């Protein structure tokens, strides 16, 4: 049997021997004499090999490098003037992050940071914006505006208070968000702040989680599934399980996932034949609502046509289901994979989503520059028709009443059309004037109109405004109430940290009144 050395070349053996000799006998370094120039000699081949081996071994033995995010938020920068919050007894910063492929990664147990000293530059800018615009909610200050609802903190203030209005400066140590002008006012009004403190801390951690740089498996969505697999729309848990989403075992991940999915699933939960909203007791659906939704469900769940690939199997294709999303803002910039989930609930139908509103292209200028308005495209529509074979998206940066007067979408069909308004603010004093001309036009179409709201008061204010504006020319299709597929994540109003809400909290529906024709017998 041959020895292992016989399989190794002599050149490599000599290099290894040289390495061992170098380890045992350190090489003395000579300093050049003063006034003389040091002469550098080129190392021989064996010394080059030994230095390469030492370098490789040092790289393998080097521990995982932990770096801190500097106060300016740049990666890999040395923090010279760290604030006291950033220091820890162990010498590493408390906001230490692991640098993975050039991206900072906040650990799951290290997501809470005060907004003003957050490792994220975006959150620090947000803290500065809050301090410049939000006012202290302590009842000793003057009112800065009229209260919008009975629970508004401004309702506790008087018109002529003891102190003038002051912007918030003090950050609550429990939630990390600027909520008061001073520590004294925060402590004096702590009982009122305690009602939302836990929710504000949850918002703080969720915002840092989105910017932690971790991998988000909850944003991976399933594709088509067999039609025999029934979708259970009782709640979020049953829906995600029946749609074969990846298991989400963390509440924070569930909140992040529902923040995006609430928009398509809210529409699907009302229009689907297995909808949790019915005419039964507690189902919140009215008789008129059953009539309108039955027409839509007839088109959304057609029977199998029996078509085939040959000429004999050709069958006429129904027009796509048009869903007009008016006043589009954040929903128009959602990832298209999110809206594709709506088509998976109705596999036999094609959809055409139409986003309409002056803010429908906000934050998307670099993605799709606005096209010029030409005779072929008079309203500058942006059409995305290469998403899937069953989804097409069009965006109009225009008010709906302008398109309605031009007859751009005429005619409307109650079997194939539906309007959707996400948080329109119909009754809000700052936005109600924009809907005064639109709502009567929507009622003329006799097409179902679904509306969501941030809170129960927001919905009731919208309903009262619609009844006051159009009188008795509307039929209520769905009683107002909490949306089963609302966003589980809470959002913060930067202009007023006391104002917290969640996307699509409630939902209700209405339609233009239909008048039945009655024949009068001749005398």
PDB file of C-alpha atoms in Angstrom, residues 161-442:
ATOM      1  CA  UNK A 161     -57.106  77.302  27.730  1.00  0.00           C
ATOM      2  CA  UNK A 162     -54.477  78.132  30.302  1.00  0.00           C
ATOM      3  CA  UNK A 163     -51.565  77.619  27.898  1.00  0.00           C
ATOM      4  CA  UNK A 164     -51.076  78.287  24.184  1.00  0.00           C
ATOM      5  CA  UNK A 165     -50.657  75.335  21.779  1.00  0.00           C
ATOM      6  CA  UNK A 166     -47.206  73.738  21.860  1.00  0.00           C
ATOM      7  CA  UNK A 167     -45.712  71.085  19.594  1.00  0.00           C
ATOM      8  CA  UNK A 168     -44.784  67.703  21.021  1.00  0.00           C
ATOM      9  CA  UNK A 169     -41.189  67.190  22.127  1.00  0.00           C
ATOM     10  CA  UNK A 170     -41.150  64.471  24.780  1.00  0.00           C
ATOM     11  CA  UNK A 171     -41.052  60.822  23.701  1.00  0.00           C
ATOM     12  CA  UNK A 172     -42.856  58.316  25.866  1.00  0.00           C
ATOM     13  CA  UNK A 173     -40.287  55.808  27.182  1.00  0.00           C
ATOM     14  CA  UNK A 174     -42.806  52.976  26.796  1.00  0.00           C
ATOM     15  CA  UNK A 175     -43.849  53.536  23.153  1.00  0.00           C
ATOM     16  CA  UNK A 176     -40.936  55.662  21.860  1.00  0.00           C
ATOM     17  CA  UNK A 177     -43.181  58.153  20.006  1.00  0.00           C
ATOM     18  CA  UNK A 178     -43.371  61.919  20.669  1.00  0.00           C
ATOM     19  CA  UNK A 179     -46.682  62.445  22.459  1.00  0.00           C
ATOM     20  CA  UNK A 180     -46.288  65.444  24.799  1.00  0.00           C
ATOM     21  CA  UNK A 181     -44.622  68.826  24.996  1.00  0.00           C
ATOM     22  CA  UNK A 182     -42.858  67.993  28.262  1.00  0.00           C
ATOM     23  CA  UNK A 183     -42.353  65.173  30.707  1.00  0.00           C
ATOM     24  CA  UNK A 184     -44.610  66.935  33.235  1.00  0.00           C
ATOM     25  CA  UNK A 185     -47.585  67.012  30.853  1.00  0.00           C
ATOM     26  CA  UNK A 186     -46.914  63.410  29.838  1.00  0.00           C
ATOM     27  CA  UNK A 187     -46.961  62.267  33.478  1.00  0.00           C
ATOM     28  CA  UNK A 188     -50.014  64.376  34.297  1.00  0.00           C
ATOM     29  CA  UNK A 189     -51.973  62.967  31.333  1.00  0.00           C
ATOM     30  CA  UNK A 190     -50.524  59.459  31.565  1.00  0.00           C
ATOM     31  CA  UNK A 191     -53.893  57.811  32.257  1.00  0.00           C
ATOM     32  CA  UNK A 192     -55.293  59.003  28.917  1.00  0.00           C
ATOM     33  CA  UNK A 193     -52.107  58.058  27.078  1.00  0.00           C
ATOM     34  CA  UNK A 194     -52.148  54.593  28.624  1.00  0.00           C
ATOM     35  CA  UNK A 195     -55.197  53.690  26.501  1.00  0.00           C
ATOM     36  CA  UNK A 196     -53.135  53.729  23.294  1.00  0.00           C
ATOM     37  CA  UNK A 197     -49.585  53.293  24.594  1.00  0.00           C
ATOM     38  CA  UNK A 198     -49.448  49.544  23.859  1.00  0.00           C
ATOM     39  CA  UNK A 199     -50.778  50.090  20.346  1.00  0.00           C
ATOM     40  CA  UNK A 200     -48.227  52.831  19.691  1.00  0.00           C
ATOM     41  CA  UNK A 201     -45.418  50.530  20.822  1.00  0.00           C
ATOM     42  CA  UNK A 202     -46.733  47.873  18.436  1.00  0.00           C
ATOM     43  CA  UNK A 203     -46.665  50.420  15.608  1.00  0.00           C
ATOM     44  CA  UNK A 204     -43.104  51.329  16.556  1.00  0.00           C
ATOM     45  CA  UNK A 205     -41.896  47.730  16.397  1.00  0.00           C
ATOM     46  CA  UNK A 206     -43.771  46.997  13.161  1.00  0.00           C
ATOM     47  CA  UNK A 207     -42.187  50.003  11.442  1.00  0.00           C
ATOM     48  CA  UNK A 208     -38.719  48.923  12.525  1.00  0.00           C
ATOM     49  CA  UNK A 209     -39.463  45.367  11.436  1.00  0.00           C
ATOM     50  CA  UNK A 210     -40.207  46.553   7.900  1.00  0.00           C
ATOM     51  CA  UNK A 211     -36.829  48.305   7.807  1.00  0.00           C
ATOM     52  CA  UNK A 212     -34.857  45.555   9.536  1.00  0.00           C
ATOM     53  CA  UNK A 213     -33.651  44.028   6.271  1.00  0.00           C
ATOM     54  CA  UNK A 214     -34.880  40.550   7.132  1.00  0.00           C
ATOM     55  CA  UNK A 215     -36.402  38.146   4.647  1.00  0.00           C
ATOM     56  CA  UNK A 216     -40.209  38.336   4.570  1.00  0.00           C
ATOM     57  CA  UNK A 217     -41.657  34.877   3.811  1.00  0.00           C
ATOM     58  CA  UNK A 218     -45.171  36.236   4.495  1.00  0.00           C
ATOM     59  CA  UNK A 219     -44.951  38.227   1.252  1.00  0.00           C
ATOM     60  CA  UNK A 220     -44.702  35.077  -0.886  1.00  0.00           C
ATOM     61  CA  UNK A 221     -48.130  34.368  -2.332  1.00  0.00           C
ATOM     62  CA  UNK A 222     -49.534  31.090  -3.662  1.00  0.00           C
ATOM     63  CA  UNK A 223     -50.702  30.608  -7.223  1.00  0.00           C
ATOM     64  CA  UNK A 224     -53.726  28.901  -8.688  1.00  0.00           C
ATOM     65  CA  UNK A 225     -55.308  25.961  -6.954  1.00  0.00           C
ATOM     66  CA  UNK A 226     -57.827  23.390  -8.083  1.00  0.00           C
ATOM     67  CA  UNK A 227     -61.419  24.575  -8.198  1.00  0.00           C
ATOM     68  CA  UNK A 228     -62.525  21.740  -5.929  1.00  0.00           C
ATOM     69  CA  UNK A 229     -60.515  23.289  -3.080  1.00  0.00           C
ATOM     70  CA  UNK A 230     -63.099  25.481  -1.359  1.00  0.00           C
ATOM     71  CA  UNK A 231     -61.985  28.804   0.095  1.00  0.00           C
ATOM     72  CA  UNK A 232     -63.085  29.452   3.675  1.00  0.00           C
ATOM     73  CA  UNK A 233     -63.716  33.150   4.251  1.00  0.00           C
ATOM     74  CA  UNK A 234     -64.671  33.060   7.905  1.00  0.00           C
ATOM     75  CA  UNK A 235     -61.601  35.020   9.006  1.00  0.00           C
ATOM     76  CA  UNK A 236     -57.945  35.589   8.148  1.00  0.00           C
ATOM     77  CA  UNK A 237     -56.758  32.287   9.596  1.00  0.00           C
ATOM     78  CA  UNK A 238     -59.194  30.124   7.652  1.00  0.00           C
ATOM     79  CA  UNK A 239     -58.635  32.100   4.465  1.00  0.00           C
ATOM     80  CA  UNK A 240     -54.841  31.821   4.545  1.00  0.00           C
ATOM     81  CA  UNK A 241     -55.044  28.123   5.356  1.00  0.00           C
ATOM     82  CA  UNK A 242     -57.604  27.258   2.662  1.00  0.00           C
ATOM     83  CA  UNK A 243     -55.683  29.318   0.077  1.00  0.00           C
ATOM     84  CA  UNK A 244     -52.514  27.356   0.940  1.00  0.00           C
ATOM     85  CA  UNK A 245     -50.429  30.297   2.107  1.00  0.00           C
ATOM     86  CA  UNK A 246     -47.201  29.577   3.922  1.00  0.00           C
ATOM     87  CA  UNK A 247     -47.812  29.054   7.618  1.00  0.00           C
ATOM     88  CA  UNK A 248     -47.498  32.312   9.557  1.00  0.00           C
ATOM     89  CA  UNK A 249     -46.845  31.586  13.219  1.00  0.00           C
ATOM     90  CA  UNK A 250     -45.837  35.090  14.277  1.00  0.00           C
ATOM     91  CA  UNK A 251     -48.399  37.797  15.004  1.00  0.00           C
ATOM     92  CA  UNK A 252     -46.109  40.504  13.660  1.00  0.00           C
ATOM     93  CA  UNK A 253     -45.693  38.659  10.364  1.00  0.00           C
ATOM     94  CA  UNK A 254     -49.454  38.224  10.175  1.00  0.00           C
ATOM     95  CA  UNK A 255     -49.940  41.959  10.643  1.00  0.00           C
ATOM     96  CA  UNK A 256     -47.450  42.717   7.877  1.00  0.00           C
ATOM     97  CA  UNK A 257     -49.151  40.260   5.501  1.00  0.00           C
ATOM     98  CA  UNK A 258     -52.697  41.494   6.114  1.00  0.00           C
ATOM     99  CA  UNK A 259     -51.642  45.116   5.607  1.00  0.00           C
ATOM    100  CA  UNK A 260     -51.348  44.419   1.866  1.00  0.00           C
ATOM    101  CA  UNK A 261     -53.833  41.607   1.365  1.00  0.00           C
ATOM    102  CA  UNK A 262     -56.704  43.522   2.937  1.00  0.00           C
ATOM    103  CA  UNK A 263     -57.398  45.393  -0.325  1.00  0.00           C
ATOM    104  CA  UNK A 264     -58.031  42.487  -2.747  1.00  0.00           C
ATOM    105  CA  UNK A 265     -59.455  40.145  -0.113  1.00  0.00           C
ATOM    106  CA  UNK A 266     -61.953  42.756   1.088  1.00  0.00           C
ATOM    107  CA  UNK A 267     -63.378  42.982  -2.434  1.00  0.00           C
ATOM    108  CA  UNK A 268     -63.367  39.213  -2.871  1.00  0.00           C
ATOM    109  CA  UNK A 269     -65.004  38.548   0.504  1.00  0.00           C
ATOM    110  CA  UNK A 270     -68.072  40.567  -0.526  1.00  0.00           C
ATOM    111  CA  UNK A 271     -68.415  39.362  -4.118  1.00  0.00           C
ATOM    112  CA  UNK A 272     -67.643  35.669  -3.590  1.00  0.00           C
ATOM    113  CA  UNK A 273     -70.453  33.133  -3.424  1.00  0.00           C
ATOM    114  CA  UNK A 274     -69.000  31.840  -0.131  1.00  0.00           C
ATOM    115  CA  UNK A 275     -69.001  35.339   1.340  1.00  0.00           C
ATOM    116  CA  UNK A 276     -69.419  35.611   5.119  1.00  0.00           C
ATOM    117  CA  UNK A 277     -71.898  38.459   4.502  1.00  0.00           C
ATOM    118  CA  UNK A 278     -75.387  37.082   3.873  1.00  0.00           C
ATOM    119  CA  UNK A 279     -79.036  38.010   4.321  1.00  0.00           C
ATOM    120  CA  UNK A 280     -79.328  35.823   7.416  1.00  0.00           C
ATOM    121  CA  UNK A 281     -79.559  37.349  10.853  1.00  0.00           C
ATOM    122  CA  UNK A 282     -76.273  39.062  11.587  1.00  0.00           C
ATOM    123  CA  UNK A 283     -75.114  38.741   7.983  1.00  0.00           C
ATOM    124  CA  UNK A 284     -75.561  42.525   7.436  1.00  0.00           C
ATOM    125  CA  UNK A 285     -76.788  42.086   3.847  1.00  0.00           C
ATOM    126  CA  UNK A 286     -80.090  43.764   2.937  1.00  0.00           C
ATOM    127  CA  UNK A 287     -82.691  42.584   0.429  1.00  0.00           C
ATOM    128  CA  UNK A 288     -81.487  45.120  -2.144  1.00  0.00           C
ATOM    129  CA  UNK A 289     -77.925  44.041  -1.457  1.00  0.00           C
ATOM    130  CA  UNK A 290     -78.835  40.430  -2.187  1.00  0.00           C
ATOM    131  CA  UNK A 291     -80.281  41.496  -5.541  1.00  0.00           C
ATOM    132  CA  UNK A 292     -77.166  43.382  -6.593  1.00  0.00           C
ATOM    133  CA  UNK A 293     -74.657  40.824  -5.352  1.00  0.00           C
ATOM    134  CA  UNK A 294     -76.610  37.948  -6.892  1.00  0.00           C
ATOM    135  CA  UNK A 295     -76.171  39.576 -10.308  1.00  0.00           C
ATOM    136  CA  UNK A 296     -72.435  39.969  -9.760  1.00  0.00           C
ATOM    137  CA  UNK A 297     -72.009  36.438  -8.404  1.00  0.00           C
ATOM    138  CA  UNK A 298     -73.863  35.059 -11.415  1.00  0.00           C
ATOM    139  CA  UNK A 299     -71.127  36.491 -13.622  1.00  0.00           C
ATOM    140  CA  UNK A 300     -68.245  35.726 -11.257  1.00  0.00           C
ATOM    141  CA  UNK A 301     -69.120  32.040 -10.916  1.00  0.00           C
ATOM    142  CA  UNK A 302     -70.217  30.933 -14.418  1.00  0.00           C
ATOM    143  CA  UNK A 303     -70.861  27.257 -15.157  1.00  0.00           C
ATOM    144  CA  UNK A 304     -68.257  25.307 -17.062  1.00  0.00           C
ATOM    145  CA  UNK A 305     -68.699  26.083 -20.738  1.00  0.00           C
ATOM    146  CA  UNK A 306     -67.468  22.728 -22.005  1.00  0.00           C
ATOM    147  CA  UNK A 307     -65.078  24.429 -24.391  1.00  0.00           C
ATOM    148  CA  UNK A 308     -62.157  22.624 -25.949  1.00  0.00           C
ATOM    149  CA  UNK A 309     -59.020  23.246 -27.927  1.00  0.00           C
ATOM    150  CA  UNK A 310     -60.544  22.465 -31.321  1.00  0.00           C
ATOM    151  CA  UNK A 311     -62.937  24.537 -33.408  1.00  0.00           C
ATOM    152  CA  UNK A 312     -65.976  22.645 -32.110  1.00  0.00           C
ATOM    153  CA  UNK A 313     -65.005  23.588 -28.582  1.00  0.00           C
ATOM    154  CA  UNK A 314     -64.990  27.343 -29.176  1.00  0.00           C
ATOM    155  CA  UNK A 315     -67.229  29.227 -26.762  1.00  0.00           C
ATOM    156  CA  UNK A 316     -67.975  32.953 -26.429  1.00  0.00           C
ATOM    157  CA  UNK A 317     -65.958  34.646 -23.690  1.00  0.00           C
ATOM    158  CA  UNK A 318     -67.814  37.028 -21.339  1.00  0.00           C
ATOM    159  CA  UNK A 319     -66.440  40.542 -20.878  1.00  0.00           C
ATOM    160  CA  UNK A 320     -64.058  41.119 -17.960  1.00  0.00           C
ATOM    161  CA  UNK A 321     -65.379  42.149 -14.581  1.00  0.00           C
ATOM    162  CA  UNK A 322     -64.704  45.883 -14.187  1.00  0.00           C
ATOM    163  CA  UNK A 323     -63.929  47.135 -10.683  1.00  0.00           C
ATOM    164  CA  UNK A 324     -63.634  50.927 -10.477  1.00  0.00           C
ATOM    165  CA  UNK A 325     -61.461  51.961  -7.518  1.00  0.00           C
ATOM    166  CA  UNK A 326     -62.151  55.656  -7.000  1.00  0.00           C
ATOM    167  CA  UNK A 327     -59.924  58.005  -5.053  1.00  0.00           C
ATOM    168  CA  UNK A 328     -57.054  55.529  -5.389  1.00  0.00           C
ATOM    169  CA  UNK A 329     -53.967  56.290  -3.329  1.00  0.00           C
ATOM    170  CA  UNK A 330     -51.899  53.572  -1.656  1.00  0.00           C
ATOM    171  CA  UNK A 331     -53.871  50.729  -3.239  1.00  0.00           C
ATOM    172  CA  UNK A 332     -52.764  51.759  -6.748  1.00  0.00           C
ATOM    173  CA  UNK A 333     -49.084  51.302  -5.845  1.00  0.00           C
ATOM    174  CA  UNK A 334     -49.442  47.842  -4.299  1.00  0.00           C
ATOM    175  CA  UNK A 335     -47.301  45.071  -5.783  1.00  0.00           C
ATOM    176  CA  UNK A 336     -49.183  43.475  -8.627  1.00  0.00           C
ATOM    177  CA  UNK A 337     -48.750  40.036  -7.039  1.00  0.00           C
ATOM    178  CA  UNK A 338     -51.133  41.238  -4.326  1.00  0.00           C
ATOM    179  CA  UNK A 339     -53.900  42.110  -6.803  1.00  0.00           C
ATOM    180  CA  UNK A 340     -53.380  38.819  -8.648  1.00  0.00           C
ATOM    181  CA  UNK A 341     -54.725  37.110  -5.516  1.00  0.00           C
ATOM    182  CA  UNK A 342     -58.164  38.460  -6.436  1.00  0.00           C
ATOM    183  CA  UNK A 343     -58.144  36.528  -9.706  1.00  0.00           C
ATOM    184  CA  UNK A 344     -57.291  33.288  -7.901  1.00  0.00           C
ATOM    185  CA  UNK A 345     -60.601  33.507  -6.035  1.00  0.00           C
ATOM    186  CA  UNK A 346     -62.502  33.573  -9.352  1.00  0.00           C
ATOM    187  CA  UNK A 347     -60.504  31.357 -11.743  1.00  0.00           C
ATOM    188  CA  UNK A 348     -63.039  31.434 -14.617  1.00  0.00           C
ATOM    189  CA  UNK A 349     -63.357  35.223 -14.868  1.00  0.00           C
ATOM    190  CA  UNK A 350     -61.084  37.990 -16.156  1.00  0.00           C
ATOM    191  CA  UNK A 351     -60.756  41.256 -14.214  1.00  0.00           C
ATOM    192  CA  UNK A 352     -60.111  44.827 -15.238  1.00  0.00           C
ATOM    193  CA  UNK A 353     -59.087  47.021 -12.296  1.00  0.00           C
ATOM    194  CA  UNK A 354     -59.455  50.735 -12.992  1.00  0.00           C
ATOM    195  CA  UNK A 355     -57.721  53.123 -10.560  1.00  0.00           C
ATOM    196  CA  UNK A 356     -59.127  56.646 -10.780  1.00  0.00           C
ATOM    197  CA  UNK A 357     -58.024  59.687  -8.818  1.00  0.00           C
ATOM    198  CA  UNK A 358     -55.603  62.617  -8.832  1.00  0.00           C
ATOM    199  CA  UNK A 359     -53.275  60.706  -6.458  1.00  0.00           C
ATOM    200  CA  UNK A 360     -53.437  57.355  -8.234  1.00  0.00           C
ATOM    201  CA  UNK A 361     -49.857  57.681  -9.496  1.00  0.00           C
ATOM    202  CA  UNK A 362     -48.312  59.035  -6.298  1.00  0.00           C
ATOM    203  CA  UNK A 363     -44.801  57.684  -5.641  1.00  0.00           C
ATOM    204  CA  UNK A 364     -44.803  55.931  -9.019  1.00  0.00           C
ATOM    205  CA  UNK A 365     -43.391  58.630 -11.291  1.00  0.00           C
ATOM    206  CA  UNK A 366     -40.116  56.773 -11.815  1.00  0.00           C
ATOM    207  CA  UNK A 367     -41.958  53.522 -12.529  1.00  0.00           C
ATOM    208  CA  UNK A 368     -44.432  54.782 -15.114  1.00  0.00           C
ATOM    209  CA  UNK A 369     -43.977  58.340 -16.436  1.00  0.00           C
ATOM    210  CA  UNK A 370     -47.309  59.883 -17.261  1.00  0.00           C
ATOM    211  CA  UNK A 371     -48.042  59.565 -20.986  1.00  0.00           C
ATOM    212  CA  UNK A 372     -49.077  62.494 -23.120  1.00  0.00           C
ATOM    213  CA  UNK A 373     -52.794  63.046 -23.692  1.00  0.00           C
ATOM    214  CA  UNK A 374     -53.469  62.316 -27.344  1.00  0.00           C
ATOM    215  CA  UNK A 375     -56.647  61.738 -29.364  1.00  0.00           C
ATOM    216  CA  UNK A 376     -56.037  57.985 -29.008  1.00  0.00           C
ATOM    217  CA  UNK A 377     -55.511  58.370 -25.219  1.00  0.00           C
ATOM    218  CA  UNK A 378     -57.428  61.527 -24.247  1.00  0.00           C
ATOM    219  CA  UNK A 379     -57.108  61.066 -20.487  1.00  0.00           C
ATOM    220  CA  UNK A 380     -53.536  59.770 -20.353  1.00  0.00           C
ATOM    221  CA  UNK A 381     -54.425  56.272 -19.174  1.00  0.00           C
ATOM    222  CA  UNK A 382     -51.632  53.927 -18.106  1.00  0.00           C
ATOM    223  CA  UNK A 383     -52.527  50.357 -19.062  1.00  0.00           C
ATOM    224  CA  UNK A 384     -50.841  47.260 -17.622  1.00  0.00           C
ATOM    225  CA  UNK A 385     -52.080  44.297 -19.628  1.00  0.00           C
ATOM    226  CA  UNK A 386     -49.138  41.895 -19.339  1.00  0.00           C
ATOM    227  CA  UNK A 387     -49.697  40.866 -15.723  1.00  0.00           C
ATOM    228  CA  UNK A 388     -51.631  37.614 -16.192  1.00  0.00           C
ATOM    229  CA  UNK A 389     -54.086  36.285 -18.732  1.00  0.00           C
ATOM    230  CA  UNK A 390     -56.965  37.213 -16.382  1.00  0.00           C
ATOM    231  CA  UNK A 391     -55.950  40.627 -14.990  1.00  0.00           C
ATOM    232  CA  UNK A 392     -55.604  44.044 -16.561  1.00  0.00           C
ATOM    233  CA  UNK A 393     -54.973  47.293 -14.686  1.00  0.00           C
ATOM    234  CA  UNK A 394     -55.627  50.819 -15.952  1.00  0.00           C
ATOM    235  CA  UNK A 395     -54.772  54.021 -14.093  1.00  0.00           C
ATOM    236  CA  UNK A 396     -56.353  57.438 -14.702  1.00  0.00           C
ATOM    237  CA  UNK A 397     -54.885  60.502 -12.992  1.00  0.00           C
ATOM    238  CA  UNK A 398     -58.185  62.314 -13.217  1.00  0.00           C
ATOM    239  CA  UNK A 399     -61.386  62.893 -11.262  1.00  0.00           C
ATOM    240  CA  UNK A 400     -64.162  60.409 -11.915  1.00  0.00           C
ATOM    241  CA  UNK A 401     -66.819  63.012 -12.648  1.00  0.00           C
ATOM    242  CA  UNK A 402     -64.724  64.228 -15.607  1.00  0.00           C
ATOM    243  CA  UNK A 403     -64.596  60.707 -17.064  1.00  0.00           C
ATOM    244  CA  UNK A 404     -68.284  60.162 -16.362  1.00  0.00           C
ATOM    245  CA  UNK A 405     -69.342  63.299 -18.213  1.00  0.00           C
ATOM    246  CA  UNK A 406     -67.285  62.219 -21.212  1.00  0.00           C
ATOM    247  CA  UNK A 407     -68.985  58.804 -21.222  1.00  0.00           C
ATOM    248  CA  UNK A 408     -65.611  57.081 -21.208  1.00  0.00           C
ATOM    249  CA  UNK A 409     -66.848  53.924 -19.431  1.00  0.00           C
ATOM    250  CA  UNK A 410     -70.394  53.936 -20.737  1.00  0.00           C
ATOM    251  CA  UNK A 411     -72.466  51.719 -20.643  1.00  0.00           C
ATOM    252  CA  UNK A 412     -72.484  50.317 -17.100  1.00  0.00           C
ATOM    253  CA  UNK A 413     -73.714  46.811 -16.462  1.00  0.00           C
ATOM    254  CA  UNK A 414     -74.812  45.698 -12.945  1.00  0.00           C
ATOM    255  CA  UNK A 415     -73.694  42.158 -13.895  1.00  0.00           C
ATOM    256  CA  UNK A 416     -70.105  43.134 -14.727  1.00  0.00           C
ATOM    257  CA  UNK A 417     -69.366  46.445 -12.936  1.00  0.00           C
ATOM    258  CA  UNK A 418     -68.687  47.397  -9.339  1.00  0.00           C
ATOM    259  CA  UNK A 419     -67.365  50.517  -7.584  1.00  0.00           C
ATOM    260  CA  UNK A 420     -64.945  50.328  -4.664  1.00  0.00           C
ATOM    261  CA  UNK A 421     -64.015  53.266  -2.415  1.00  0.00           C
ATOM    262  CA  UNK A 422     -61.182  52.644   0.073  1.00  0.00           C
ATOM    263  CA  UNK A 423     -61.322  55.241   2.899  1.00  0.00           C
ATOM    264  CA  UNK A 424     -62.834  57.963   0.687  1.00  0.00           C
ATOM    265  CA  UNK A 425     -63.578  60.429   3.485  1.00  0.00           C
ATOM    266  CA  UNK A 426     -67.013  61.261   2.084  1.00  0.00           C
ATOM    267  CA  UNK A 427     -68.052  63.119   5.207  1.00  0.00           C
ATOM    268  CA  UNK A 428     -64.683  64.487   6.243  1.00  0.00           C
ATOM    269  CA  UNK A 429     -64.662  68.303   6.231  1.00  0.00           C
ATOM    270  CA  UNK A 430     -61.404  68.425   4.261  1.00  0.00           C
ATOM    271  CA  UNK A 431     -62.461  66.087   1.416  1.00  0.00           C
ATOM    272  CA  UNK A 432     -66.272  66.057   1.232  1.00  0.00           C
ATOM    273  CA  UNK A 433     -66.346  68.853  -1.352  1.00  0.00           C
ATOM    274  CA  UNK A 434     -64.452  66.624  -3.826  1.00  0.00           C
ATOM    275  CA  UNK A 435     -67.291  64.053  -3.777  1.00  0.00           C
ATOM    276  CA  UNK A 436     -70.287  66.355  -4.107  1.00  0.00           C
ATOM    277  CA  UNK A 437     -70.355  65.991  -7.883  1.00  0.00           C
ATOM    278  CA  UNK A 438     -69.261  62.347  -7.994  1.00  0.00           C
ATOM    279  CA  UNK A 439     -71.775  60.653  -5.687  1.00  0.00           C
ATOM    280  CA  UNK A 440     -74.918  61.591  -7.720  1.00  0.00           C
ATOM    281  CA  UNK A 441     -73.207  60.271 -10.839  1.00  0.00           C
ATOM    282  CA  UNK A 442     -72.430  56.971  -9.115  1.00  0.00           C
TER     283      UNK A 442
END
